[in-house]
XYZ file of C-alpha atoms in Angstrom:
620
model
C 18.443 12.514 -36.837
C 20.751 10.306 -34.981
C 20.118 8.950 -31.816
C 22.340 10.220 -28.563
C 25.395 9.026 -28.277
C 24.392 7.027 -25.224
C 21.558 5.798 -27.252
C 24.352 3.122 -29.376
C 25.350 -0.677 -28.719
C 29.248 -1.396 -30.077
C 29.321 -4.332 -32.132
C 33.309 -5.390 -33.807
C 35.312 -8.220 -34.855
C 39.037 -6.781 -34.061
C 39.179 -4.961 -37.429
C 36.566 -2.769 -37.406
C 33.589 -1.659 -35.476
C 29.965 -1.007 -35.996
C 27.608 0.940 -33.641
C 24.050 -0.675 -33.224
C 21.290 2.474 -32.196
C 18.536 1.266 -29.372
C 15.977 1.652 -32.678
C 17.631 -1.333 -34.577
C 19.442 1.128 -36.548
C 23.307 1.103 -37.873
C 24.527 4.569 -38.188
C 28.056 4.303 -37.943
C 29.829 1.146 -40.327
C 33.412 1.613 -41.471
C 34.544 -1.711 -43.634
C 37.019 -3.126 -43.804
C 39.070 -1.398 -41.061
C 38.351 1.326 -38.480
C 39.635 3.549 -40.256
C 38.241 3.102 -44.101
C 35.493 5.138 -45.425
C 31.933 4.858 -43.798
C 29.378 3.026 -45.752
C 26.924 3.863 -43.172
C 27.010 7.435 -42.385
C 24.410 8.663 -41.065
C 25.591 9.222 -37.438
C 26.687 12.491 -38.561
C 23.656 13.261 -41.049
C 20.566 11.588 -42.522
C 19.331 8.343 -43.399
C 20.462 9.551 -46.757
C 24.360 9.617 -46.023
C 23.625 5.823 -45.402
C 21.950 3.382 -42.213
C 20.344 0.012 -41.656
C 17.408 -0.315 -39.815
C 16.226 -3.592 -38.459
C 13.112 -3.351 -36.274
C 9.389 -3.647 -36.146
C 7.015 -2.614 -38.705
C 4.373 -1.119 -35.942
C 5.352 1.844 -33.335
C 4.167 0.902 -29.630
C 6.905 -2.265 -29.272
C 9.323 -2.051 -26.362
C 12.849 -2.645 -26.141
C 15.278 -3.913 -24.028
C 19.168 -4.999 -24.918
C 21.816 -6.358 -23.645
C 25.222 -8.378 -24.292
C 24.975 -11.865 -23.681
C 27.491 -12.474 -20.837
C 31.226 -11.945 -21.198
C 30.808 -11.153 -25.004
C 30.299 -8.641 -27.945
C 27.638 -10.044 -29.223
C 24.358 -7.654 -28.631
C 20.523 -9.383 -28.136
C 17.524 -6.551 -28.292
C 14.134 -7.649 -27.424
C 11.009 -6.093 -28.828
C 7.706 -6.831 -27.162
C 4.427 -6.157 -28.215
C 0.648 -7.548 -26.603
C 0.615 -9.759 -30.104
C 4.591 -11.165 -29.457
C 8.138 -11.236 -29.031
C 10.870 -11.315 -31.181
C 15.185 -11.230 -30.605
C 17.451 -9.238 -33.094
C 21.114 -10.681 -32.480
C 23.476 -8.358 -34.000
C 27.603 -9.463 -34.036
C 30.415 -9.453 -36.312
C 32.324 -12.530 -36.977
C 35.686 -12.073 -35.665
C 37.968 -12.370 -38.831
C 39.116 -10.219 -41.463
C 36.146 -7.736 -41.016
C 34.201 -8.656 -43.887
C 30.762 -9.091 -42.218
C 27.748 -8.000 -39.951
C 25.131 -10.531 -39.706
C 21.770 -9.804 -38.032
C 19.695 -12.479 -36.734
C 16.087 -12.194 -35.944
C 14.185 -14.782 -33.923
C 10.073 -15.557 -32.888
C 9.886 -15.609 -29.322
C 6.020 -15.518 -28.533
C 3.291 -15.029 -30.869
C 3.835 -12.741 -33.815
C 5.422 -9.660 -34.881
C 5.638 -7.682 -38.238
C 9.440 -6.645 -39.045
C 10.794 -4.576 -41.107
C 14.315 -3.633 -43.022
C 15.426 -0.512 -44.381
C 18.920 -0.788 -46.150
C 20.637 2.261 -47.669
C 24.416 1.449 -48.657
C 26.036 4.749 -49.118
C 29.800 4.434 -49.808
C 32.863 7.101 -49.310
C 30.970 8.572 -45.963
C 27.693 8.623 -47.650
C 29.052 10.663 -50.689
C 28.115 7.533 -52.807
C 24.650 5.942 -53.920
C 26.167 2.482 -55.070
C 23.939 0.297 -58.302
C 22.662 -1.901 -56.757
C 21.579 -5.451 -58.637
C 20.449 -8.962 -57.852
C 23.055 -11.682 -58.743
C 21.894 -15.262 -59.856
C 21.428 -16.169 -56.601
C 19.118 -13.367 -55.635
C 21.607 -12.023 -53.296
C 21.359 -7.898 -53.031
C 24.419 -6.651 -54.841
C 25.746 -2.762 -54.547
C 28.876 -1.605 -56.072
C 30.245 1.676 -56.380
C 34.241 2.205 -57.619
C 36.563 -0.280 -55.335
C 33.691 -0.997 -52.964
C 31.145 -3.795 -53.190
C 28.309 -5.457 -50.437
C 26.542 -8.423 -50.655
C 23.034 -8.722 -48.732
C 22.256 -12.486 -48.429
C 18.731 -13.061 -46.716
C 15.466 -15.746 -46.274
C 13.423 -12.488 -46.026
C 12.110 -10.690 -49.416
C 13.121 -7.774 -50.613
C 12.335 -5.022 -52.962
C 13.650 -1.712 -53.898
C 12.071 1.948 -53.069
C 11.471 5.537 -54.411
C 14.242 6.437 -51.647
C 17.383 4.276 -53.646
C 16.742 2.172 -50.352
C 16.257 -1.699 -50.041
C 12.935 -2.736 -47.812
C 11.929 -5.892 -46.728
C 8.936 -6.348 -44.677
C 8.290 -10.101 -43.287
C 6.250 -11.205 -40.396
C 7.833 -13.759 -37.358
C 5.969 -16.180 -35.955
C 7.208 -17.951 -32.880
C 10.067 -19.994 -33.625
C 10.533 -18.459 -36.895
C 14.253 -17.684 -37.963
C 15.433 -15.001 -40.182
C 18.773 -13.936 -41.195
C 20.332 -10.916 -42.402
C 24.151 -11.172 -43.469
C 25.768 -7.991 -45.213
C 29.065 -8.921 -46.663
C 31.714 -6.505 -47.969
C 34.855 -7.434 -50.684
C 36.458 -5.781 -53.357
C 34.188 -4.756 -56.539
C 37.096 -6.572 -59.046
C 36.765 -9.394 -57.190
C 34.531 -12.185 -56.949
C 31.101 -11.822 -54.235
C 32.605 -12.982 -50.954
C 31.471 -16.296 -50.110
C 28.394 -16.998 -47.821
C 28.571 -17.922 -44.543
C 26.124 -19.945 -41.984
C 25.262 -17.238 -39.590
C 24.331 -19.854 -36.984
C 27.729 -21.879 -36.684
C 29.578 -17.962 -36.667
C 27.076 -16.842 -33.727
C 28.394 -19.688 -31.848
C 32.184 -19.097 -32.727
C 32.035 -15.901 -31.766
C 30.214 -15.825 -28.764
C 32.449 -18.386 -27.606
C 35.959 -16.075 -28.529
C 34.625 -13.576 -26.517
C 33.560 -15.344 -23.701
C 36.972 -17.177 -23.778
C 38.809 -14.143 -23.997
C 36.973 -12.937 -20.882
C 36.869 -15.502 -18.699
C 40.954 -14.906 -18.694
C 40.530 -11.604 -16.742
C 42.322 -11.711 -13.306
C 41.188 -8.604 -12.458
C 38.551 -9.189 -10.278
C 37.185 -8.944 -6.615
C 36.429 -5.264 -6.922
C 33.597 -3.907 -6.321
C 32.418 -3.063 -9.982
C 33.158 -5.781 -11.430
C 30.852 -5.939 -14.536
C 31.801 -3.041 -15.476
C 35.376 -3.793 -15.293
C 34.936 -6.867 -17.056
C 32.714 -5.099 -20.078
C 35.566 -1.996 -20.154
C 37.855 -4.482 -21.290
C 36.093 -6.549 -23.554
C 35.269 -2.539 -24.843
C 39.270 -2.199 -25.342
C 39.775 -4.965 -26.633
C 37.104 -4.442 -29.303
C 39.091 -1.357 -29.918
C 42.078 -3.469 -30.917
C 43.252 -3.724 -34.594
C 44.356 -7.562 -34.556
C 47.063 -7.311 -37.270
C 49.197 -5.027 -35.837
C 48.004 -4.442 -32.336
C 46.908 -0.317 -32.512
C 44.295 0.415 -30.263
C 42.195 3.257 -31.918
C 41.071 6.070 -29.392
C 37.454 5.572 -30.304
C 35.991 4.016 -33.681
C 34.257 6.951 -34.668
C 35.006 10.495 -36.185
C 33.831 13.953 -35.301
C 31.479 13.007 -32.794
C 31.265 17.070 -30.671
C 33.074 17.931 -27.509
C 30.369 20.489 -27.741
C 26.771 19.739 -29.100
C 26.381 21.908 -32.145
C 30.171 23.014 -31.777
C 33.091 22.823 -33.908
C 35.249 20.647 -31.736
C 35.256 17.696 -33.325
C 38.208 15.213 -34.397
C 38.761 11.883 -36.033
C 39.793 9.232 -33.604
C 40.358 6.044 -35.462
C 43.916 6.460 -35.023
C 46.194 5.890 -31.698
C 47.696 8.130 -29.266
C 51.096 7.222 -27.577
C 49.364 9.814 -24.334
C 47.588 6.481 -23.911
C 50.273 4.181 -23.836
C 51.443 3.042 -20.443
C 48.246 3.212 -18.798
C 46.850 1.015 -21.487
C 49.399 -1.193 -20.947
C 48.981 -1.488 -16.937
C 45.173 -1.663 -17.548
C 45.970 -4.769 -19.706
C 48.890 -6.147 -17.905
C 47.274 -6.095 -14.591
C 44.228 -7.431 -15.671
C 45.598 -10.723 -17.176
C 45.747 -9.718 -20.896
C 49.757 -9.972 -21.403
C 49.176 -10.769 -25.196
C 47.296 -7.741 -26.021
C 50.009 -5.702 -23.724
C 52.880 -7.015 -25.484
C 50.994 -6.366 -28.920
C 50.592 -3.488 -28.199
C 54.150 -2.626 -26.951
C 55.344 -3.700 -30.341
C 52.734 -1.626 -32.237
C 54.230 1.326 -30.387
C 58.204 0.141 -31.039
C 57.917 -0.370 -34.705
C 55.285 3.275 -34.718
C 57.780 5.544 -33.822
C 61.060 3.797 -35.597
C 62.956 5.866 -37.855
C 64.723 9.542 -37.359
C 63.652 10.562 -33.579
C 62.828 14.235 -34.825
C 59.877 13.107 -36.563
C 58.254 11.343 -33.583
C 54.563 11.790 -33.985
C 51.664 12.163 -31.197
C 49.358 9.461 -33.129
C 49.335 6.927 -36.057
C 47.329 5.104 -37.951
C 46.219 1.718 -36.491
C 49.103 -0.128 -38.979
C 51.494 2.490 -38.012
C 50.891 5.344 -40.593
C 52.627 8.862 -40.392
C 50.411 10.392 -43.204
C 46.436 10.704 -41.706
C 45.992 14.683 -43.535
C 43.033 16.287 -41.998
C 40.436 16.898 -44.633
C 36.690 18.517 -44.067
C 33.854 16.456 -45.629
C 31.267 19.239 -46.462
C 28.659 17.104 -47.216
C 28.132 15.738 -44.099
C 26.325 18.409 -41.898
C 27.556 16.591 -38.539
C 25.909 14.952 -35.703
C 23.459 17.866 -34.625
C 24.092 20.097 -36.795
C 28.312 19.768 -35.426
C 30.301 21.082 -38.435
C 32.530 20.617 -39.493
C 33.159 16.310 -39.802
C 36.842 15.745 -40.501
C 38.608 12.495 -41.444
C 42.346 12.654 -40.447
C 43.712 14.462 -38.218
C 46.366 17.071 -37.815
C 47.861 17.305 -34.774
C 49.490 14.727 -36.152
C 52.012 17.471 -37.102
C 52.325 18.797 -33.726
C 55.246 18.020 -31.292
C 54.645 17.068 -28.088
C 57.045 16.277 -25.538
C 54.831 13.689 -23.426
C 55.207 11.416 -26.059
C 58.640 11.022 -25.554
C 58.005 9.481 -21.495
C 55.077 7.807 -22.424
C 56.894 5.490 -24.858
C 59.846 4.719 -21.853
C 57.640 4.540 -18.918
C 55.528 1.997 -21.735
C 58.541 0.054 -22.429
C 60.329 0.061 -19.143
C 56.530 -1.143 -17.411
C 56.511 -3.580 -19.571
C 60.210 -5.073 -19.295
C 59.525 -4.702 -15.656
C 57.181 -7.444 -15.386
C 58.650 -9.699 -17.516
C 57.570 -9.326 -20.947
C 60.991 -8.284 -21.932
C 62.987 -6.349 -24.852
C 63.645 -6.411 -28.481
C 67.010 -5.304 -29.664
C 65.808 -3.234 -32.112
C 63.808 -1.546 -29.414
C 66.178 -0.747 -27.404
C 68.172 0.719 -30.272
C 65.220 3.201 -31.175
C 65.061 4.193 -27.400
C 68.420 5.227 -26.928
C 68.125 7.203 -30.739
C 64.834 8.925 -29.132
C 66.719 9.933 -25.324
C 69.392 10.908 -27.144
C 67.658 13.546 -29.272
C 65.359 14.309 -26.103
C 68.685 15.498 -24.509
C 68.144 18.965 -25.862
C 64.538 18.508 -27.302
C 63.271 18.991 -24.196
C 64.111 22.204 -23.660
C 61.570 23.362 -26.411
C 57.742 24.915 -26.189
C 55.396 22.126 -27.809
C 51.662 21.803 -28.010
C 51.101 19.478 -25.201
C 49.017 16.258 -24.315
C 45.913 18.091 -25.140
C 47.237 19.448 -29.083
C 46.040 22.632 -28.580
C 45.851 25.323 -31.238
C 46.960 28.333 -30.321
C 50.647 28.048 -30.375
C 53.262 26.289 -28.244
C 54.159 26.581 -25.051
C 56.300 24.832 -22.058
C 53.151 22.860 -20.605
C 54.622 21.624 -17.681
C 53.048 18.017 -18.237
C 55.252 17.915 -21.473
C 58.634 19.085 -18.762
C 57.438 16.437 -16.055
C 56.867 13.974 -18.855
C 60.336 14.753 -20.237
C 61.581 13.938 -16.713
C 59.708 10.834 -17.221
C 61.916 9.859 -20.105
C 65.034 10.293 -18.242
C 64.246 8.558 -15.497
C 62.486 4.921 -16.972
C 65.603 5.316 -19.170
C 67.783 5.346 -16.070
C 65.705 2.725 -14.959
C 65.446 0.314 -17.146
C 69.520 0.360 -17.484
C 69.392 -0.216 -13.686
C 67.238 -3.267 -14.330
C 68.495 -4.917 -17.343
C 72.488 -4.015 -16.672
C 74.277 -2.899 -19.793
C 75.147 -5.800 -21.458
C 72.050 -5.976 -22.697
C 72.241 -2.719 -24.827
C 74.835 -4.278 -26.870
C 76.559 -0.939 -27.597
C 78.984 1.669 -25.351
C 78.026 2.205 -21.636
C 75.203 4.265 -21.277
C 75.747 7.843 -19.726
C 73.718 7.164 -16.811
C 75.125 10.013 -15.075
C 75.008 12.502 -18.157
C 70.348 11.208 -17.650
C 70.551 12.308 -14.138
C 71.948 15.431 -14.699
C 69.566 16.161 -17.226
C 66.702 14.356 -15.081
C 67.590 16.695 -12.132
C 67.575 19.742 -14.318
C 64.095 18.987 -15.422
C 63.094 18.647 -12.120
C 64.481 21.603 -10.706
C 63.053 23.556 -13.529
C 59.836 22.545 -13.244
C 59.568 22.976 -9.494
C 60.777 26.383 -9.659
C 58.993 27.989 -13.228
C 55.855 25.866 -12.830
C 54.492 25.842 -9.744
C 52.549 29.171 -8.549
C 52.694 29.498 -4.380
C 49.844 32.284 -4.809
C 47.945 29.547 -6.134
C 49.417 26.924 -4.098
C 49.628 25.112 -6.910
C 51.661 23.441 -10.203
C 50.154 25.340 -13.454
C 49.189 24.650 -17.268
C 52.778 26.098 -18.263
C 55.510 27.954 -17.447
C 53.950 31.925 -16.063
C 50.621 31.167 -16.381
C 47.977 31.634 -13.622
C 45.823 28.010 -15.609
C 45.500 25.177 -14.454
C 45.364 21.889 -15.834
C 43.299 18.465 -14.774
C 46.988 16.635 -16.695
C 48.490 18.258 -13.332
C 46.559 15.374 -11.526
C 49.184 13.118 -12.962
C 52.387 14.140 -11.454
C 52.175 11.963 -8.377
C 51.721 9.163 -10.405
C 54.605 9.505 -12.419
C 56.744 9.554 -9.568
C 57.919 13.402 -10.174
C 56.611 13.922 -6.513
C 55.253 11.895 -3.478
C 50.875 11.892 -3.480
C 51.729 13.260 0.061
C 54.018 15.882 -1.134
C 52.558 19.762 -0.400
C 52.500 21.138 -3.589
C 50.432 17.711 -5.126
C 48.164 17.956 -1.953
C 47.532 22.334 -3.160
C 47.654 21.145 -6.757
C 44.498 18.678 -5.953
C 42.518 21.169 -4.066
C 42.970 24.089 -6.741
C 41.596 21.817 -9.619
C 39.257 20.712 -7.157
C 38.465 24.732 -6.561
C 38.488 25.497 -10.315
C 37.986 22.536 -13.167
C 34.943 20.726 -11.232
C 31.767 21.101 -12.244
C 29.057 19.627 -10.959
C 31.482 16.668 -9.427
C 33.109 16.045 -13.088
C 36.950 17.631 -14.007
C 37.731 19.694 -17.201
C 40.788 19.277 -19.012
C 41.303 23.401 -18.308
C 38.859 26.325 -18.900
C 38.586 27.543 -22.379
C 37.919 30.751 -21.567
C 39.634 33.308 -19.926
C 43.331 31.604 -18.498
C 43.633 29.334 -21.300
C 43.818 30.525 -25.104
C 43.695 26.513 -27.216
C 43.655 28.217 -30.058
C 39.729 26.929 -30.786
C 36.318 28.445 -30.336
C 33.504 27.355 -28.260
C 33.904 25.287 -25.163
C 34.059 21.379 -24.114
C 32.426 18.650 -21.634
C 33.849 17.452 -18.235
C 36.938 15.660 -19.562
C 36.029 11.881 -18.292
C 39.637 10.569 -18.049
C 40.707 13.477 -15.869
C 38.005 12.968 -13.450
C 39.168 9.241 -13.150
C 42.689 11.075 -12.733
C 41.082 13.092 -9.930
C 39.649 9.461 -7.864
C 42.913 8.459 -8.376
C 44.444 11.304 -6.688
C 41.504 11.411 -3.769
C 42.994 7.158 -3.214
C 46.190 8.060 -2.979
C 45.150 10.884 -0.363
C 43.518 8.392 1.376
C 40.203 9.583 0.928
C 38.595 6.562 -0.249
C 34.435 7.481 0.778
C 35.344 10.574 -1.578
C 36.586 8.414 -4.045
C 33.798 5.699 -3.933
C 31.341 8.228 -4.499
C 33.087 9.500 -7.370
C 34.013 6.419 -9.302
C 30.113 5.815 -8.623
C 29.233 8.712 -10.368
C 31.239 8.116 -12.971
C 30.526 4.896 -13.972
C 26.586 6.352 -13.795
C 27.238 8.779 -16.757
C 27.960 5.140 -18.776
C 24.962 4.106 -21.083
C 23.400 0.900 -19.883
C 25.353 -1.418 -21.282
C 28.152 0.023 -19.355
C 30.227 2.101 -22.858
C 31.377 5.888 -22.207
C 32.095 8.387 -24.352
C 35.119 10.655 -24.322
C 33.351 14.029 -22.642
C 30.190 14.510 -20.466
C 28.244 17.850 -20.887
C 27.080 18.606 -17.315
C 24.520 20.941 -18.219
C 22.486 18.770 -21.105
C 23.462 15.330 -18.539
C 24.582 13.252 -21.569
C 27.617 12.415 -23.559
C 29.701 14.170 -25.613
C 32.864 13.095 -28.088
C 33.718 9.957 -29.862
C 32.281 6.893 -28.542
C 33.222 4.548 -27.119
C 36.361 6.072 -26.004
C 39.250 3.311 -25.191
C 40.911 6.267 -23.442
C 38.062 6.371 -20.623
C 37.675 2.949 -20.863
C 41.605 2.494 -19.705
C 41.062 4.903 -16.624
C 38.182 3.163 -15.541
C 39.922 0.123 -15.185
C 42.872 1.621 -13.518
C 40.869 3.788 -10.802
C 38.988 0.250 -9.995
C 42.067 -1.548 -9.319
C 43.664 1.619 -8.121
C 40.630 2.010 -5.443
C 40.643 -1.691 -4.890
C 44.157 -2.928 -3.990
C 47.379 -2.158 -2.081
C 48.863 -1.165 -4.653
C 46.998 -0.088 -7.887
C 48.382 1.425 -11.651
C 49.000 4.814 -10.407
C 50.867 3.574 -7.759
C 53.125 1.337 -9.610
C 53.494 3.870 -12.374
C 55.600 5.724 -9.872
C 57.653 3.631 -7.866
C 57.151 0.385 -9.988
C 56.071 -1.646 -6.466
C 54.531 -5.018 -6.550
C 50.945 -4.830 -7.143
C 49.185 -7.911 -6.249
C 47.373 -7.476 -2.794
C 44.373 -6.410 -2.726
C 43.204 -3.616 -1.633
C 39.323 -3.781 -1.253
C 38.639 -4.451 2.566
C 41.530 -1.584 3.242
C 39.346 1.036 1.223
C 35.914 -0.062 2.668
C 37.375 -0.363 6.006
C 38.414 3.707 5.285
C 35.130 4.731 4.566
């Protein structure tokens, strides 16, 4: 059985991504993009939907990992009264073609031993497997070939597995270096692990030594969030997938669980301030331009997600074969909410675009021409039920997120002609006043038809008695002031109802709330970043210490988080690691820790460079 989810290292080269288990053991290897079929599989079965184990021979060793400083690549230390030995696992940064695995004699002696079982189309598929002239380890099956290069000997088993079982002495060097290509083509070339260890340890180490984001006080874990999203981005295009794994449960044993190799616009401008304000303007305006040329073409068919080059077809399909990560059935590739039409969407993508013109980075043409095709269709769209930032399945409704984030729309699109002037639209004069109108209406709407004064509070959508931890972020999109009354009663009634045990749910699944999907969900680990955020803006910054302190305690020790914590079995839940927890843990940080953080300049757009860290100590 798979490890827990906290139990897994994240090893990528900016194509794809591999997690590393604390046993030596790949269980999760997509190649050569996030989001192609597994080859290694057996995160969500056996050893026999495909793994490969690097470790030693005898149990009794300890272990200890951790990423050398300021990069992705991932040293594990096994220790036993007769030695020592170092397993460096990375992936060359390039065109995702390889994992190489390095191990090294520290003290003494230790017996080692592989286990290699290639199974192809998400462990549907025992490859042949052959020696070429070379003695390299070859395995083919249809479009997909590996190549296993390796001082080490090897020999097949009983199990259609490859073994090799070695002893290293001190000083002793052995290398492991799986390869993948095309089966038409010719093996991919081999490669001197050494001279790529050094390359890449030095990218990532350059790439982080650019963050300007510190002088906060969590600033390791600041530093290894974003070296976490940027792992997470596909280097062609710029897409940041949610997560770079599939159907990991929101529930253990549960049905809940989705494919999130793709990326959500929900995620766009705070991904964008996490990266702006942190020094990364490259991988902002990548990203910006990933989400310009996404959602081109006829407004109406606007999607929540696409694929990580920008594709609108991703159909959900159920791979029975796979009996899921504990027993979690089903495991889906794809995913259909694509389908679904949510309004947030629409002021995600201008409050994205209007951020980033706002500091600078400025404005394609042909953006600009898609955003006034989208506002202009959003003129009357809004006025329409949709699923809502959470795609739930149980029909649409008017989510008051989607209204406020409608607003949104209106309003960065006011904006941003207030800031640029019109002459750069190159077309007729805006109707800036025909926006407000409809910017007003919104507002009026939602303040009267979603906001409950029994409750004292804003609700899931219009009539209902719900709530919803996305209600947490209408402060921050400048809808209302932090300080305004019904913000201050909307905190305190998710406070009252969504915590448990000091972590936020999305919204109750039972009872209020009808999603449309059985069984029930962790503490949503984004909303209770939401919630610090909130508690900051309140001014109640020893509240919000504590919190962000107990949040950043549910990471695993080398400081990755999962989408979902399950308060009652104390461990992680959902795709891992999840770029979309990863994003509000850097804001909240710089959020808690200057003048003016993210959430703050979400809403009013205010300068943000003072810091902020002696103003919240001095609070507490």
């Amino acid at each position: 059985m798979a490890g827990r989810i906290e139990d897994y290292a994240l090893i990528g080269d900016g194509r794809t991504a591999a997690l590393v288990g604390r046993d030596g053991s790949i269980d999760w290897l997509c190649m050569p993009r996030f989001d192609a079929a597994a080859l290694f599989a057996s995160l969500l079965g056996t050893e026999e939907h495909g793994f490969w184990k690097l470790a030693p021979a005898a149990e009794g060793a300890q272990h200890s990992w951790r990423y050398r400083t300021g990069s992705l690549v991932l040293e594990t230390t096994h220790k036993t009264h007769e030695g020592e030995v170092r397993v460096t696992d990375f992936m060359p940064v390039g065109d995702g073609s390889h994992v190489i695995r390095l191990v090294e004699g520290i003290r003494g002696r230790m017996a080692m031993r592989m286990d290699l079982a290639v199974r192809f189309d998400y462990g549907s598929a025992v490859p042949w497997v052959s020696r070429s002239e070379l003695g390299d380890l070859r395995a083919i099956s249809g479009p997909h070939k590996v190549v296993l290069r390796t001082n080490a000997p090897m020999r097949g088993s009983a199990h259609q597995t490859t073994v090799s079982e070695f002893t290293v002495y001190k000083g002793d060097a052995v290398r492991f270096v799986l390869s993948y290509g095309a089966s038409h083509e010719e093996d991919p070339p081999p490669i001197e692990p050494r001279r790529w260890l050094d390359d890449t340890n030095r990218f990532w180490r350059e790439w982080s030594s650019r963050c300007t984001a510190a002088q906060t006080p969590w600033d390791d874990i600041l530093r290894r969030s974003l070296l976490t999203l940027k792992a997470l981005i596909y280097r062609p295009t710029g897409g940041i997938v949610a997560a770079p794994t599939t159907s990991l449960p929101e529930e253990l044993g549960g049905s809940r669980n989705w494919d999130y190799r793709f990326c959500w616009l929900r995620d766009s401008t705070f991904t964008l301030l996490a990266l702006m304000d942190s020094g990364y303007i490259e991988e902002a305006r990548a990203w910006r331009d990933w989400l310009t040329r996404a959602v081109a073409g006829n407004p109406e068919q606007a999607h929540i997600l696409y694929g990580i080059g920008g594709e609108r077809l991703l159909p959900e399909i159920e791979l029975d074969w796979l009996p899921g990560y504990e027993n979690s059935r089903p495991v889906r590739i794809g995913n259909a909410a694509i389908a679904q039409f949510q309004l947030d969407v629409y002021g995600e993508l201008f409050d994205a675009l209007f951020q980033a013109r706002a500091r600078g980075m400025g404005q394609n043409k042909e953006g600009l021409r898609v955003g006034q095709a989208l506002i202009k269709h959003l003129e009357t769209a809004w006025r329409e039920p949709d699923e809502g930032i959470w795609e739930v399945r149980g029909g649409r409704r008017h989510f008051v997120h989607s209204k406020v984030m409608a607003w949104v729309a209106f309003d960065r699109a006011i904006r941003s002609v207030e800031l640029m002037g019109v002459d750069d639209l190159r077309s007729a004069e805006p109707p800036v006043a025909h926006w407000k109108a409809i910017r007003d209406e919104i507002h009026a709407e939602v303040c009267d038809k979603g906001f409950d004064p029994e409750l004292n509070s804003f609700v899931q959508s219009y009539g209902s008695k719900a709530l919803d931890a996305s209600l947490l972020l209408i402060a921050h999109m400048g809808f209302l002031p932090q300080d305004d009354p019904r913000v201050v009663g909307t905190v305190a009634a998710i406070e009252r109802h969504l915590m448990r045990d000091g972590f936020v749910l999305r919204y109750e699944t039972e009872g209020q709330t009808t999603d449309g999907l059985p069984g029930n969900e962790g503490a949503f680990l984004p909303c209770s970043f939401w919630y610090a955020d909130n508690l900051i803006g309140l001014g109640r910054c020893q509240e919000a210490h504590t919190l962000i302190e107990r949040l950043i305690g549910v990471c695993n020790d080398l400081g990755l988080v999962a989408e979902e914590y399950d308060v009652r079995e104390k461990r992680l839940v959902g795709n891992f690691p999840q770029a979309f927890t990863h994003v509000a843990l850097v804001n909240t940080i710089l959020n808690y820790s200057r003048a003016v953080g993210p959430a703050t300049e979400r809403g009013s757009g205010a300068d943000h460079s003072e810091s902020r860290v002696g103003e919240s100590i001095a609070a507490q």
